[in-house]
Amino acid sequence: MDRIRIVGGRRLEGTIPISGAKNATLPLMIASLLTDQTLILDNVPRLADVNLLQRILSNHGVDMMVPGKRPGESQEFGHTLHIVASRIVDTTAPYELVSKMRASFWVIAPLLARMGEAKVSLPGGCAIGTRPVDLLIMAMEKLGAQIEIDGGYVIARAKNGLKGGEIKFPKVTVSGTHTALMAAVLAHGTTVIENAAQEPEIGDVADCLNKMGARISGTGTSRLIVEGVTRLGGARHSVLPDRIETGTYAMAVAMTGGDVLLEGARPELLQAALDVLKQTGAEITSNNHGIRVKRNGSGLAPVDVSTSPFPGFPTDLQAQLMALMSKAKGTSRITETIFENRFMHVQELVRLGARIHLDGETATIQGVERLKGAPVMATDLRASVSLVIAALAAEGETMVNRVYHLDRGFERLEDKLSACGAAIERVSG
Ligand code: EPZ
């Protein structure tokens, strides 16, 4: 199994190109199930999760091409994907596949909307919490689906098609909102989605669906209105930049000191995180090319932050902020309000010398003068990258194990960081 070796203590200087967002790419690929025409996605990141979803979708009959070569032929996954689901050959998503990637559960809504039935395995638990799908089921039921749970599978049926209705989410859910949208676009009549998630990835998917012929309005607000249409067509869409990758590298620069342009990044996608970074003492400016992050000399100021749905501080940057605050001059508090168990990085950061006390959903971090390299590992993607950030500023060598988590969500992580002067390399085997 690959590992990543980091020798800390180097400043980051240069340019990091920001990739397309993983969490927009996955639902965009899934949206291809809604039409028999070709969906072309540009700016697709080369990630293990994208490859895995490709395999999952091919099980339903979806064909995917990277112009010039077949996907999977080399590590160099293309930036443009041609996806066509001309014929759905199977409406079942089996446990073996869904359990590997939770987001693949989301195929349920487009399969139901297009084929009138879907049988998708419940995804099971995961490292960051219980993550139920009750609200996704509620959304489909509100549009007239009959749902049954049998043998670990959710079986959804709407023999005469889905019907527009009102879906009011009791809590903000990204997966619930994607599901409601993908179910509603082909329903008869109008659907109103209240308390919808406002994450930029939802807006990106809605934009793409509209290019395919859907009629969605209200994107970027908590009230989405969908007028159902009878069919969707093909479209070409470029995936928006990854705000979590952006925030992660911004925190890495704040941690090590330096001066880096995050090329292609858009500040409006992560304003809350940039505001927190400014509070810590990082200098943030932006222009047409991206976001520039600088920190020279001065110590980091501590912060008090709670995660919340967009436009709040994202849970997907919580671990990285904790790594950063482990070297702040003073005591920080970080409260996780989205996932109940998203603190797997705490004990690993402690192995690097961080002083963190966990009490329920709040972590108190007492900044230390120096961190020291050690072997570490983590059980999810964002936790793993928080260890990379800490290691970049730790004395000596850190070996990050279980690199496959990083490969799920960070394109060419070690290349991007080493191009800016970090001593980071992948060790095979
Ligand atoms: C998406 O997960 C992201 N995944 C997550 O990113 C991200 O952390 C999360 O949104 C929050 O921003 C993808 O986009 C692929 P939710 P999702 O539905 O959609 C509860 C990463 O590292 N809930 O908004 O699954 C749920 O348990 C990943 O890239 C229910 O109670 O998140 C959680 O507490 C990790 N019932 C809260 O809502 C439901 O039916 C928010 O979950 C659904 C969700």
Short mmCIF file of C-alpha atoms and ligand atoms in Angstrom, two decimals:
data_model
loop_
_atom_site.label_atom_id
_atom_site.label_comp_id
_atom_site.label_asym_id
_atom_site.label_seq_id
_atom_site.Cartn_x
_atom_site.Cartn_y
_atom_site.Cartn_z
CA MET A 1 0.00 0.00 0.00
CA ASP A 2 1.34 3.45 -0.92
CA ARG A 3 2.40 5.90 1.76
CA ILE A 4 3.33 9.56 1.67
CA ARG A 5 6.57 10.73 3.21
CA ILE A 6 6.83 14.36 4.25
CA VAL A 7 9.78 16.20 5.73
CA GLY A 8 8.38 19.32 7.34
CA GLY A 9 9.64 22.84 7.76
CA ARG A 10 9.65 24.21 4.21
CA ARG A 11 7.74 27.29 3.13
CA LEU A 12 5.36 26.93 0.20
CA GLU A 13 5.97 29.28 -2.73
CA GLY A 14 4.48 29.16 -6.23
CA THR A 15 1.23 28.25 -7.95
CA ILE A 16 -1.20 25.42 -7.31
CA PRO A 17 -3.82 24.76 -10.00
CA ILE A 18 -7.19 23.97 -8.42
CA SER A 19 -9.01 20.95 -9.85
CA GLY A 20 -12.69 20.47 -10.56
CA ALA A 21 -14.76 19.73 -7.46
CA LYS A 22 -15.11 16.07 -6.51
CA ASN A 23 -18.45 16.71 -4.83
CA ALA A 24 -19.90 18.27 -7.97
CA THR A 25 -18.34 15.74 -10.37
CA LEU A 26 -19.96 12.74 -8.65
CA PRO A 27 -23.59 13.97 -8.83
CA LEU A 28 -22.97 15.39 -12.32
CA MET A 29 -21.87 11.95 -13.51
CA ILE A 30 -24.94 10.45 -11.82
CA ALA A 31 -27.18 12.99 -13.59
CA SER A 32 -26.19 11.34 -16.89
CA LEU A 33 -28.66 8.56 -15.98
CA LEU A 34 -31.52 11.01 -16.61
CA THR A 35 -31.05 11.12 -20.39
CA ASP A 36 -30.27 8.86 -23.34
CA GLN A 37 -28.21 11.68 -24.88
CA THR A 38 -24.52 12.43 -24.33
CA LEU A 39 -23.41 14.50 -21.35
CA ILE A 40 -19.94 16.01 -21.75
CA LEU A 41 -18.20 17.06 -18.55
CA ASP A 42 -15.06 19.20 -18.67
CA ASN A 43 -12.65 19.91 -15.83
CA VAL A 44 -13.21 16.47 -14.30
CA PRO A 45 -10.58 15.72 -11.64
CA ARG A 46 -8.53 12.53 -11.88
CA LEU A 47 -9.59 10.84 -8.66
CA ALA A 48 -10.13 7.33 -7.40
CA ASP A 49 -13.76 8.20 -6.55
CA VAL A 50 -14.40 9.27 -10.15
CA ASN A 51 -12.97 6.00 -11.45
CA LEU A 52 -15.03 4.03 -8.96
CA LEU A 53 -18.25 5.82 -9.87
CA GLN A 54 -17.49 5.15 -13.51
CA ARG A 55 -17.43 1.42 -12.73
CA ILE A 56 -20.65 1.70 -10.74
CA LEU A 57 -22.45 3.54 -13.54
CA SER A 58 -21.23 1.11 -16.18
CA ASN A 59 -23.13 -1.57 -14.26
CA HIS A 60 -26.33 0.32 -15.15
CA GLY A 61 -25.32 0.48 -18.82
CA VAL A 62 -23.62 3.88 -18.86
CA ASP A 63 -20.80 4.27 -21.38
CA MET A 64 -17.96 6.62 -20.58
CA MET A 65 -15.25 7.84 -22.90
CA VAL A 66 -12.26 10.03 -22.46
CA PRO A 67 -11.48 11.38 -25.94
CA GLY A 68 -8.30 9.80 -27.28
CA LYS A 69 -8.23 6.86 -24.91
CA ARG A 70 -10.41 4.54 -22.88
CA PRO A 71 -10.76 5.47 -19.21
CA GLY A 72 -8.82 3.21 -16.90
CA GLU A 73 -6.04 2.65 -19.46
CA SER A 74 -3.62 4.79 -17.52
CA GLN A 75 -3.41 6.85 -14.36
CA GLU A 76 -3.91 9.93 -16.52
CA PHE A 77 -7.68 10.07 -16.34
CA GLY A 78 -8.91 12.65 -18.83
CA HIS A 79 -10.18 16.08 -17.99
CA THR A 80 -13.15 15.66 -20.29
CA LEU A 81 -15.65 12.84 -19.93
CA HIS A 82 -18.24 11.86 -22.53
CA ILE A 83 -21.01 10.01 -20.74
CA VAL A 84 -23.95 8.34 -22.39
CA ALA A 85 -26.68 6.27 -20.80
CA SER A 86 -28.51 5.44 -24.03
CA ARG A 87 -30.02 2.32 -22.47
CA ILE A 88 -30.30 1.49 -18.79
CA VAL A 89 -29.61 -2.23 -18.57
CA ASP A 90 -29.93 -2.68 -14.81
CA THR A 91 -31.78 -0.63 -12.19
CA THR A 92 -30.10 -2.38 -9.25
CA ALA A 93 -27.05 -0.98 -7.46
CA PRO A 94 -25.57 -3.84 -5.43
CA TYR A 95 -24.10 -3.69 -1.93
CA GLU A 96 -20.56 -4.56 -3.15
CA LEU A 97 -20.49 -1.31 -5.11
CA VAL A 98 -22.56 1.08 -2.98
CA SER A 99 -20.65 0.16 0.19
CA LYS A 100 -17.42 1.34 -1.48
CA MET A 101 -18.71 4.86 -2.06
CA ARG A 102 -21.70 6.37 -0.30
CA ALA A 103 -22.51 8.90 -3.02
CA SER A 104 -23.32 6.03 -5.39
CA PHE A 105 -26.58 5.62 -3.41
CA TRP A 106 -27.64 8.80 -5.23
CA VAL A 107 -28.26 6.81 -8.44
CA ILE A 108 -31.61 5.93 -6.89
CA ALA A 109 -33.39 9.16 -7.88
CA PRO A 110 -32.43 9.35 -11.57
CA LEU A 111 -33.05 5.61 -12.05
CA LEU A 112 -36.47 5.98 -10.42
CA ALA A 113 -37.29 9.11 -12.42
CA ARG A 114 -36.30 7.63 -15.78
CA MET A 115 -37.16 3.94 -15.36
CA GLY A 116 -39.96 4.03 -12.78
CA GLU A 117 -38.02 1.73 -10.45
CA ALA A 118 -34.69 1.38 -8.67
CA LYS A 119 -33.23 -1.04 -6.17
CA VAL A 120 -30.21 0.36 -4.39
CA SER A 121 -28.32 -1.07 -1.45
CA LEU A 122 -28.31 0.93 1.78
CA PRO A 123 -24.75 2.25 2.09
CA GLY A 124 -24.15 1.32 5.74
CA GLY A 125 -22.20 3.28 8.33
CA CYS A 126 -19.07 5.26 7.67
CA ALA A 127 -16.05 6.69 9.43
CA ILE A 128 -17.53 10.13 10.07
CA GLY A 129 -20.94 9.18 11.43
CA THR A 130 -24.12 7.16 10.95
CA ARG A 131 -25.21 9.08 7.85
CA PRO A 132 -28.80 7.86 7.38
CA VAL A 133 -30.75 8.21 4.11
CA ASP A 134 -34.21 8.81 5.64
CA LEU A 135 -34.48 12.30 4.14
CA LEU A 136 -33.64 11.04 0.65
CA ILE A 137 -36.43 8.48 1.02
CA MET A 138 -38.81 11.14 2.33
CA ALA A 139 -38.07 13.34 -0.71
CA MET A 140 -38.86 10.54 -3.18
CA GLU A 141 -42.05 9.61 -1.26
CA LYS A 142 -43.25 13.21 -1.43
CA LEU A 143 -43.07 12.89 -5.21
CA GLY A 144 -45.24 9.78 -5.16
CA ALA A 145 -42.68 6.97 -4.99
CA GLN A 146 -43.53 3.77 -3.11
CA ILE A 147 -40.56 2.79 -1.02
CA GLU A 148 -39.85 -0.53 0.59
CA ILE A 149 -36.75 -1.64 2.47
CA ASP A 150 -35.93 -5.29 2.00
CA GLY A 151 -32.78 -7.32 2.56
CA GLY A 152 -30.61 -4.22 2.99
CA TYR A 153 -31.95 -2.63 -0.19
CA VAL A 154 -34.15 0.39 -0.77
CA ILE A 155 -36.66 -0.47 -3.48
CA ALA A 156 -38.32 2.58 -5.02
CA ARG A 157 -41.19 2.39 -7.49
CA ALA A 158 -43.26 4.90 -9.42
CA LYS A 159 -44.86 2.90 -12.22
CA ASN A 160 -46.81 5.85 -13.60
CA GLY A 161 -44.00 8.34 -13.09
CA LEU A 162 -43.26 10.77 -10.27
CA LYS A 163 -45.54 13.70 -9.50
CA GLY A 164 -44.44 17.19 -8.44
CA GLY A 165 -44.96 18.00 -4.77
CA GLU A 166 -43.66 19.94 -1.80
CA ILE A 167 -40.51 18.70 -0.06
CA LYS A 168 -39.58 20.44 3.16
CA PHE A 169 -36.31 19.24 4.67
CA PRO A 170 -36.23 19.35 8.50
CA LYS A 171 -32.45 19.77 8.27
CA VAL A 172 -30.15 20.95 5.52
CA THR A 173 -28.91 17.99 3.51
CA VAL A 174 -26.75 17.99 0.40
CA SER A 175 -27.60 14.38 -0.49
CA GLY A 176 -31.30 15.01 0.13
CA THR A 177 -31.29 18.10 -2.08
CA HIS A 178 -29.46 16.31 -4.94
CA THR A 179 -31.99 13.47 -4.68
CA ALA A 180 -35.00 15.80 -4.64
CA LEU A 181 -33.70 17.69 -7.68
CA MET A 182 -32.92 14.60 -9.72
CA ALA A 183 -36.31 13.09 -8.89
CA ALA A 184 -38.23 16.30 -9.61
CA VAL A 185 -36.77 17.22 -13.00
CA LEU A 186 -38.71 14.47 -14.80
CA ALA A 187 -41.82 14.52 -12.55
CA HIS A 188 -45.25 15.62 -13.77
CA GLY A 189 -45.90 19.12 -12.48
CA THR A 190 -44.05 21.48 -10.18
CA THR A 191 -41.94 20.62 -7.14
CA VAL A 192 -40.97 23.07 -4.43
CA ILE A 193 -37.97 22.15 -2.27
CA GLU A 194 -37.85 24.09 1.01
CA ASN A 195 -34.77 24.36 3.24
CA ALA A 196 -32.66 23.13 0.34
CA ALA A 197 -28.89 22.93 0.71
CA GLN A 198 -27.17 25.96 -0.83
CA GLU A 199 -23.76 24.36 -1.34
CA PRO A 200 -22.20 25.55 -4.62
CA GLU A 201 -22.08 21.96 -5.88
CA ILE A 202 -25.91 21.87 -5.79
CA GLY A 203 -25.97 25.00 -7.94
CA ASP A 204 -23.47 23.45 -10.34
CA VAL A 205 -25.60 20.34 -10.78
CA ALA A 206 -28.75 22.46 -11.20
CA ASP A 207 -26.99 24.55 -13.88
CA CYS A 208 -26.02 21.40 -15.74
CA LEU A 209 -29.54 19.96 -15.45
CA ASN A 210 -30.94 23.22 -16.84
CA LYS A 211 -28.53 22.94 -19.79
CA MET A 212 -29.98 19.45 -20.31
CA GLY A 213 -33.46 20.99 -20.52
CA ALA A 214 -34.61 20.95 -16.89
CA ARG A 215 -36.48 23.92 -15.42
CA ILE A 216 -34.96 24.64 -12.03
CA SER A 217 -35.06 28.09 -10.46
CA GLY A 218 -33.98 29.48 -7.11
CA THR A 219 -30.46 28.01 -7.16
CA GLY A 220 -28.22 29.50 -4.52
CA THR A 221 -31.22 30.00 -2.23
CA SER A 222 -32.93 27.64 0.21
CA ARG A 223 -36.08 27.40 -1.96
CA LEU A 224 -35.78 25.56 -5.23
CA ILE A 225 -38.61 25.34 -7.73
CA VAL A 226 -38.59 22.61 -10.34
CA GLU A 227 -41.06 22.45 -13.20
CA GLY A 228 -40.98 18.89 -14.45
CA VAL A 229 -40.28 18.18 -18.12
CA THR A 230 -40.93 14.99 -20.10
CA ARG A 231 -37.36 14.39 -21.19
CA LEU A 232 -33.85 15.73 -20.83
CA GLY A 233 -31.24 15.97 -23.58
CA GLY A 234 -27.47 16.12 -23.80
CA ALA A 235 -25.30 19.04 -22.64
CA ARG A 236 -21.75 20.17 -22.12
CA HIS A 237 -20.73 21.44 -18.69
CA SER A 238 -17.51 22.38 -16.96
CA VAL A 239 -17.20 21.31 -13.30
CA LEU A 240 -16.75 24.21 -10.87
CA PRO A 241 -13.44 24.53 -8.95
CA ASP A 242 -13.03 22.50 -5.77
CA ARG A 243 -13.58 24.82 -2.79
CA ILE A 244 -12.39 22.19 -0.32
CA GLU A 245 -9.14 21.62 -2.20
CA THR A 246 -8.76 25.42 -2.33
CA GLY A 247 -9.30 25.82 1.41
CA THR A 248 -6.99 22.91 2.16
CA TYR A 249 -4.03 24.41 0.28
CA ALA A 250 -4.80 27.86 1.69
CA MET A 251 -4.49 26.36 5.17
CA ALA A 252 -1.29 24.57 4.20
CA VAL A 253 0.26 27.91 3.20
CA ALA A 254 -0.98 29.57 6.40
CA MET A 255 0.62 26.71 8.31
CA THR A 256 4.06 26.69 6.67
CA GLY A 257 4.29 30.36 5.74
CA GLY A 258 4.91 31.34 2.14
CA ASP A 259 3.15 32.80 -0.85
CA VAL A 260 0.99 30.70 -3.19
CA LEU A 261 -1.49 31.46 -5.96
CA LEU A 262 -4.39 29.02 -5.95
CA GLU A 263 -5.04 29.17 -9.65
CA GLY A 264 -8.64 29.06 -10.82
CA ALA A 265 -10.03 29.22 -7.25
CA ARG A 266 -13.13 31.36 -6.68
CA PRO A 267 -13.38 33.21 -3.35
CA GLU A 268 -17.19 33.30 -3.27
CA LEU A 269 -17.18 29.49 -2.99
CA LEU A 270 -15.46 29.58 0.41
CA GLN A 271 -15.82 33.06 1.86
CA ALA A 272 -16.43 31.82 5.42
CA ALA A 273 -13.20 29.80 5.38
CA LEU A 274 -11.23 32.69 3.88
CA ASP A 275 -12.58 35.00 6.60
CA VAL A 276 -11.38 32.56 9.27
CA LEU A 277 -7.97 32.36 7.60
CA LYS A 278 -7.72 36.15 7.64
CA GLN A 279 -8.48 36.08 11.37
CA THR A 280 -5.56 33.71 11.86
CA GLY A 281 -3.27 36.28 10.25
CA ALA A 282 -3.00 34.95 6.70
CA GLU A 283 -3.12 37.53 3.94
CA ILE A 284 -5.73 36.66 1.30
CA THR A 285 -6.25 38.49 -1.96
CA SER A 286 -8.04 37.46 -5.10
CA ASN A 287 -8.14 38.42 -8.75
CA ASN A 288 -9.19 36.90 -12.08
CA HIS A 289 -6.49 34.23 -11.83
CA GLY A 290 -7.47 32.88 -8.45
CA ILE A 291 -6.78 33.38 -4.74
CA ARG A 292 -3.37 34.33 -3.40
CA VAL A 293 -2.48 33.28 0.15
CA LYS A 294 0.50 34.73 1.99
CA ARG A 295 1.83 34.42 5.49
CA ASN A 296 5.15 35.84 6.49
CA GLY A 297 6.79 35.57 9.87
CA SER A 298 3.99 36.43 12.28
CA GLY A 299 2.43 33.77 14.51
CA LEU A 300 -1.03 32.40 13.90
CA ALA A 301 -3.91 33.84 15.90
CA PRO A 302 -6.36 31.33 17.47
CA VAL A 303 -10.00 31.18 16.32
CA ASP A 304 -13.38 29.97 17.52
CA VAL A 305 -15.30 28.27 14.70
CA SER A 306 -18.41 26.10 14.27
CA THR A 307 -19.07 24.15 11.10
CA SER A 308 -22.40 24.76 9.40
CA PRO A 309 -24.07 24.30 6.01
CA PHE A 310 -23.09 26.69 3.21
CA PRO A 311 -22.46 29.64 3.40
CA GLY A 312 -21.04 28.72 6.82
CA PHE A 313 -17.65 27.17 7.58
CA PRO A 314 -17.63 23.75 5.84
CA THR A 315 -17.32 20.51 7.77
CA ASP A 316 -15.00 19.31 4.99
CA LEU A 317 -12.39 21.87 6.17
CA GLN A 318 -12.78 21.25 9.89
CA ALA A 319 -9.89 18.78 10.20
CA GLN A 320 -7.54 21.00 8.19
CA LEU A 321 -8.36 24.02 10.38
CA MET A 322 -7.65 21.94 13.45
CA ALA A 323 -4.21 21.05 12.09
CA LEU A 324 -3.56 24.75 11.50
CA MET A 325 -4.71 25.77 14.97
CA SER A 326 -2.45 23.19 16.56
CA LYS A 327 0.38 25.72 16.05
CA ALA A 328 -1.57 28.90 16.87
CA LYS A 329 -0.45 31.27 19.61
CA GLY A 330 -3.26 30.53 22.06
CA THR A 331 -6.35 28.37 22.47
CA SER A 332 -8.87 27.72 19.68
CA ARG A 333 -12.24 26.03 19.76
CA ILE A 334 -13.73 24.12 16.84
CA THR A 335 -17.27 22.74 17.01
CA GLU A 336 -18.50 20.14 14.51
CA THR A 337 -22.25 20.40 14.00
CA ILE A 338 -22.78 18.36 10.80
CA PHE A 339 -21.35 14.89 11.50
CA GLU A 340 -21.31 13.41 15.00
CA ASN A 341 -18.09 11.47 14.67
CA ARG A 342 -15.85 13.59 12.52
CA PHE A 343 -12.88 13.77 14.89
CA MET A 344 -10.84 10.78 13.73
CA HIS A 345 -7.89 13.09 13.06
CA VAL A 346 -7.64 14.27 16.67
CA GLN A 347 -5.65 11.35 18.05
CA GLU A 348 -3.36 11.32 15.02
CA LEU A 349 -2.67 15.06 15.33
CA VAL A 350 -1.85 14.41 18.98
CA ARG A 351 0.76 11.88 17.78
CA LEU A 352 2.43 14.79 15.97
CA GLY A 353 2.52 16.79 19.19
CA ALA A 354 -0.77 18.71 19.02
CA ARG A 355 -2.63 19.44 22.28
CA ILE A 356 -6.31 18.83 21.68
CA HIS A 357 -9.06 18.13 24.16
CA LEU A 358 -12.31 16.72 22.89
CA ASP A 359 -15.59 17.33 24.70
CA GLY A 360 -18.66 16.13 22.79
CA GLU A 361 -18.79 18.02 19.54
CA THR A 362 -16.21 20.64 20.53
CA ALA A 363 -12.44 20.36 20.28
CA THR A 364 -10.27 22.74 22.29
CA ILE A 365 -6.86 23.17 20.72
CA GLN A 366 -4.03 24.66 22.69
CA GLY A 367 -1.44 25.85 20.20
CA VAL A 368 2.07 24.46 20.61
CA GLU A 369 5.42 25.91 19.56
CA ARG A 370 6.42 22.92 17.45
CA LEU A 371 5.02 19.69 16.02
CA LYS A 372 7.23 16.65 15.46
CA GLY A 373 6.99 14.09 12.63
CA ALA A 374 5.65 10.57 13.30
CA PRO A 375 3.92 7.74 11.42
CA VAL A 376 0.19 8.53 11.19
CA MET A 377 -2.94 7.33 9.41
CA ALA A 378 -6.54 8.37 9.11
CA THR A 379 -9.84 6.82 8.21
CA ASP A 380 -11.28 9.46 5.93
CA LEU A 381 -10.24 11.82 3.22
CA ARG A 382 -10.30 15.18 4.99
CA ALA A 383 -8.77 13.75 8.17
CA SER A 384 -5.91 12.34 6.09
CA VAL A 385 -5.17 15.66 4.44
CA SER A 386 -5.19 17.42 7.82
CA LEU A 387 -2.27 15.16 8.75
CA VAL A 388 -0.46 16.19 5.57
CA ILE A 389 -0.89 19.85 6.50
CA ALA A 390 0.39 19.28 10.03
CA ALA A 391 3.32 17.25 8.69
CA LEU A 392 4.35 20.08 6.35
CA ALA A 393 4.98 22.22 9.42
CA ALA A 394 6.33 19.50 11.72
CA GLU A 395 9.99 18.94 12.45
CA GLY A 396 11.45 15.85 10.77
CA GLU A 397 9.75 13.07 8.89
CA THR A 398 6.08 12.06 8.88
CA MET A 399 4.86 8.98 7.09
CA VAL A 400 1.15 9.19 6.21
CA ASN A 401 -0.31 5.71 5.79
CA ARG A 402 -3.54 4.68 4.02
CA VAL A 403 -2.94 7.08 1.17
CA TYR A 404 -5.90 5.68 -0.75
CA HIS A 405 -8.11 8.04 1.24
CA LEU A 406 -6.19 11.01 -0.19
CA ASP A 407 -6.39 9.59 -3.70
CA ARG A 408 -10.17 9.58 -3.44
CA GLY A 409 -10.36 13.35 -3.26
CA PHE A 410 -7.10 15.16 -3.98
CA GLU A 411 -5.75 15.16 -7.51
CA ARG A 412 -1.94 14.89 -7.68
CA LEU A 413 -1.57 16.11 -4.09
CA GLU A 414 2.13 15.37 -3.77
CA ASP A 415 2.94 16.87 -7.21
CA LYS A 416 1.08 20.07 -6.45
CA LEU A 417 2.75 20.52 -3.07
CA SER A 418 6.25 19.56 -4.17
CA ALA A 419 6.02 22.03 -7.07
CA CYS A 420 5.72 24.70 -4.36
CA GLY A 421 8.80 23.49 -2.49
CA ALA A 422 7.37 20.92 -0.05
CA ALA A 423 9.48 17.85 0.66
CA ILE A 424 6.75 15.31 -0.05
CA GLU A 425 6.89 12.05 -1.97
CA ARG A 426 4.85 8.92 -2.52
CA VAL A 427 6.45 5.71 -1.37
CA SER A 428 5.08 2.69 -3.22
CA GLY A 429 4.37 -0.71 -1.75
C1 EPZ B 1 -22.02 15.76 1.27
O1 EPZ B 1 -22.34 14.58 1.99
C2 EPZ B 1 -20.57 15.64 0.89
N1 EPZ B 1 -20.40 14.49 0.02
C3 EPZ B 1 -19.71 15.54 2.13
O2 EPZ B 1 -18.35 15.51 1.73
C4 EPZ B 1 -19.96 16.77 3.00
O3 EPZ B 1 -19.22 16.63 4.20
C5 EPZ B 1 -21.44 16.90 3.31
O4 EPZ B 1 -22.21 16.92 2.08
C6 EPZ B 1 -21.78 18.16 4.09
O5 EPZ B 1 -21.36 19.28 3.37
C7 EPZ B 1 -20.58 14.59 -1.29
O6 EPZ B 1 -20.97 15.63 -1.81
C8 EPZ B 1 -20.25 13.40 -2.14
P1 EPZ B 1 -25.60 15.70 3.97
P2 EPZ B 1 -23.86 14.22 2.26
O7 EPZ B 1 -26.70 14.92 3.36
O8 EPZ B 1 -24.65 14.73 1.11
C9 EPZ B 1 -27.75 14.11 7.95
C10 EPZ B 1 -16.16 14.66 1.65
O9 EPZ B 1 -15.21 14.53 2.50
N2 EPZ B 1 -28.69 13.36 7.10
O10 EPZ B 1 -25.59 17.17 3.73
O11 EPZ B 1 -23.94 12.79 2.59
C11 EPZ B 1 -26.33 13.56 7.86
O12 EPZ B 1 -26.15 12.41 8.68
C12 EPZ B 1 -17.57 14.32 2.02
O13 EPZ B 1 -15.96 15.04 0.50
C13 EPZ B 1 -29.76 12.74 7.69
O14 EPZ B 1 -29.96 12.79 8.91
O15 EPZ B 1 -24.17 15.10 3.54
C14 EPZ B 1 -25.52 14.75 8.32
O16 EPZ B 1 -25.53 14.82 9.71
C15 EPZ B 1 -17.73 13.73 3.37
N3 EPZ B 1 -30.63 12.03 6.90
C16 EPZ B 1 -26.32 15.93 7.74
O17 EPZ B 1 -27.63 15.43 7.49
C17 EPZ B 1 -30.45 11.95 5.56
O18 EPZ B 1 -31.28 11.30 4.89
C18 EPZ B 1 -25.76 16.49 6.45
O19 EPZ B 1 -25.58 15.44 5.52
C19 EPZ B 1 -29.37 12.60 4.95
C20 EPZ B 1 -28.49 13.31 5.75
#
